[in-house]
GROMACS .gro file of C-alpha atoms in nm:
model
  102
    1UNK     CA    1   0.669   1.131   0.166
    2UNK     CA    2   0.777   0.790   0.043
    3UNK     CA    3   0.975   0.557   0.254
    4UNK     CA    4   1.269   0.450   0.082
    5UNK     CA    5   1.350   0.085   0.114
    6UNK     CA    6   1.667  -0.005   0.264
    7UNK     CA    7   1.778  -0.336   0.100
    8UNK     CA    8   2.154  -0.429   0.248
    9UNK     CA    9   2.411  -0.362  -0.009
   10UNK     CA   10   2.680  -0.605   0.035
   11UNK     CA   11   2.917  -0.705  -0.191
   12UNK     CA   12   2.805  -1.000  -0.357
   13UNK     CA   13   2.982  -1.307  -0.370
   14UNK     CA   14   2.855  -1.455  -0.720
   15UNK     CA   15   2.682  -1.338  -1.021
   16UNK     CA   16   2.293  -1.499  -0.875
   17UNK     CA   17   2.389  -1.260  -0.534
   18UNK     CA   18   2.432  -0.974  -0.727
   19UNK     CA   19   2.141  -1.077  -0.986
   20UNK     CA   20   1.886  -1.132  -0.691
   21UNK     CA   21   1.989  -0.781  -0.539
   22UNK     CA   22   1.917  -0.637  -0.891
   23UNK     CA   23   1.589  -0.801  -0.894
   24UNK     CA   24   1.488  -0.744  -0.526
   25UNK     CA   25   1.555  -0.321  -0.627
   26UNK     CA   26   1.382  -0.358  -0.960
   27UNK     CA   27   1.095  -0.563  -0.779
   28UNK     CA   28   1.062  -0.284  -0.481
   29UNK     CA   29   1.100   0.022  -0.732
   30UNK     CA   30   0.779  -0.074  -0.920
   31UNK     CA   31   0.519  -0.252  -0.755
   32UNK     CA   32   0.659  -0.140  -0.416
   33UNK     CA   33   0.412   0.063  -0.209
   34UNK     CA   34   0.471   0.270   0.207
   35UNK     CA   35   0.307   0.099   0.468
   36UNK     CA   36   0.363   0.208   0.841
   37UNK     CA   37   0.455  -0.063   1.028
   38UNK     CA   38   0.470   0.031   1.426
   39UNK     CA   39   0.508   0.390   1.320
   40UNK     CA   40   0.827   0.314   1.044
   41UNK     CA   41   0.763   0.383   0.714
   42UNK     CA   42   0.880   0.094   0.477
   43UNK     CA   43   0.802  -0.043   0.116
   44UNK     CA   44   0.636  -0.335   0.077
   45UNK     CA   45   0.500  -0.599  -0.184
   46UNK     CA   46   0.169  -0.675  -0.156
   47UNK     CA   47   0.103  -1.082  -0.210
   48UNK     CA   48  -0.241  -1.228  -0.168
   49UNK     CA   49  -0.317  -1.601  -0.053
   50UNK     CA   50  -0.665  -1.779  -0.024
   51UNK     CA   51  -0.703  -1.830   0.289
   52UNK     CA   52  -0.890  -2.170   0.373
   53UNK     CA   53  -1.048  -2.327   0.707
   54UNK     CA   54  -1.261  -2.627   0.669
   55UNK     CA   55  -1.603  -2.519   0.468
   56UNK     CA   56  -1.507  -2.112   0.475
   57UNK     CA   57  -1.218  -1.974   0.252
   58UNK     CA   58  -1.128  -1.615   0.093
   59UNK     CA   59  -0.892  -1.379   0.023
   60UNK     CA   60  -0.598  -1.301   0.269
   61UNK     CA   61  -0.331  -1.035   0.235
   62UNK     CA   62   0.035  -1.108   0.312
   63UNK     CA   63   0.322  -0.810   0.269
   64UNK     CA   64   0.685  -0.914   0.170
   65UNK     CA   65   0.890  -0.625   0.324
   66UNK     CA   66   1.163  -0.491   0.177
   67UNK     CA   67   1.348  -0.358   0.462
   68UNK     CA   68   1.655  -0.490   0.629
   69UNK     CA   69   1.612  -0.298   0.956
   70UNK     CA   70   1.270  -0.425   1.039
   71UNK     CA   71   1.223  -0.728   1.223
   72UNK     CA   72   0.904  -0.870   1.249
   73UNK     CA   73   0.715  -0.924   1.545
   74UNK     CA   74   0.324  -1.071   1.569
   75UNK     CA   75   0.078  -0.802   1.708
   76UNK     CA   76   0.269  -0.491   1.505
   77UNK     CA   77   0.025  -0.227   1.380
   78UNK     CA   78   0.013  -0.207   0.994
   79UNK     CA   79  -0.139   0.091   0.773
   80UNK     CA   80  -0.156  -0.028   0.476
   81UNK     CA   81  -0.358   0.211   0.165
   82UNK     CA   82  -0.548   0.368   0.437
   83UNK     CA   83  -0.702   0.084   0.621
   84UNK     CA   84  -0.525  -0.062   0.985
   85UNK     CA   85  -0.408  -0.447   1.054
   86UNK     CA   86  -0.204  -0.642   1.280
   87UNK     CA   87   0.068  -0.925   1.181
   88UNK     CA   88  -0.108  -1.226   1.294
   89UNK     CA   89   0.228  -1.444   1.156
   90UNK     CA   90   0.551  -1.368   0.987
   91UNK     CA   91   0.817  -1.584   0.820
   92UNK     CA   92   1.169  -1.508   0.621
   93UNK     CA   93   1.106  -1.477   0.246
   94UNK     CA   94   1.408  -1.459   0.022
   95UNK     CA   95   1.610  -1.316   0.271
   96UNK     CA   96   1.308  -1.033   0.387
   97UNK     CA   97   1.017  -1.052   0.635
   98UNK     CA   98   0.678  -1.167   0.495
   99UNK     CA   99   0.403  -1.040   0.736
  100UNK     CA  100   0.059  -1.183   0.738
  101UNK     CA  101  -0.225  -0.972   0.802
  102UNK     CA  102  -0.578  -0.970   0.993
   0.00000   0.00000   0.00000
């Protein structure tokens, strides 16, 4: 079962309003996967970041969510492609929730 994202459809204002809706559908349609966030399904774009502190450094794994309902919250369980995290931060990007995850 795939988890539909649930982008808000307002009427847009302006032609970039209505051209960043068109991209934010496009952009969740194909490299949009489910993840289970506190028992919700919801698509999300993966985005990686290297992760540095002092002399260590390596890969971390940040999802952009592409779902107007959820609201981000730190300590939320995440399965993500079969393996479990927690949102150690979160932030607004473009208008959706960016979780970071340990």
């Amino acid at each position: 079962m795939q988890a539909q994202h649930r982008l808000r459809r307002q009427v847009a204002a302006n032609l970039f309003d209505r051209m960043a809706a068109r991209m934010d559908d496009v952009t969740a349609r194909r490299f949009g996967r489910v993840a289970a966030i506190s028992g919700q399904e919801v698509t999300v774009v993966e985005s990686h970041f290297l992760a540095e502190m002092g002399a260590l450094s390596g890969d971390g794994l940040s999802l952009v969510v592409f779902d107007a309902v959820y609201r981000a919250r730190t300590g939320d369980s995440v399965i993500y492609q079969g393996n479990e995290y927690s949102v150690t931060r979160h932030a607004v990007f473009n208008g959706k929730s960016q979780i970071w995850l340990e």
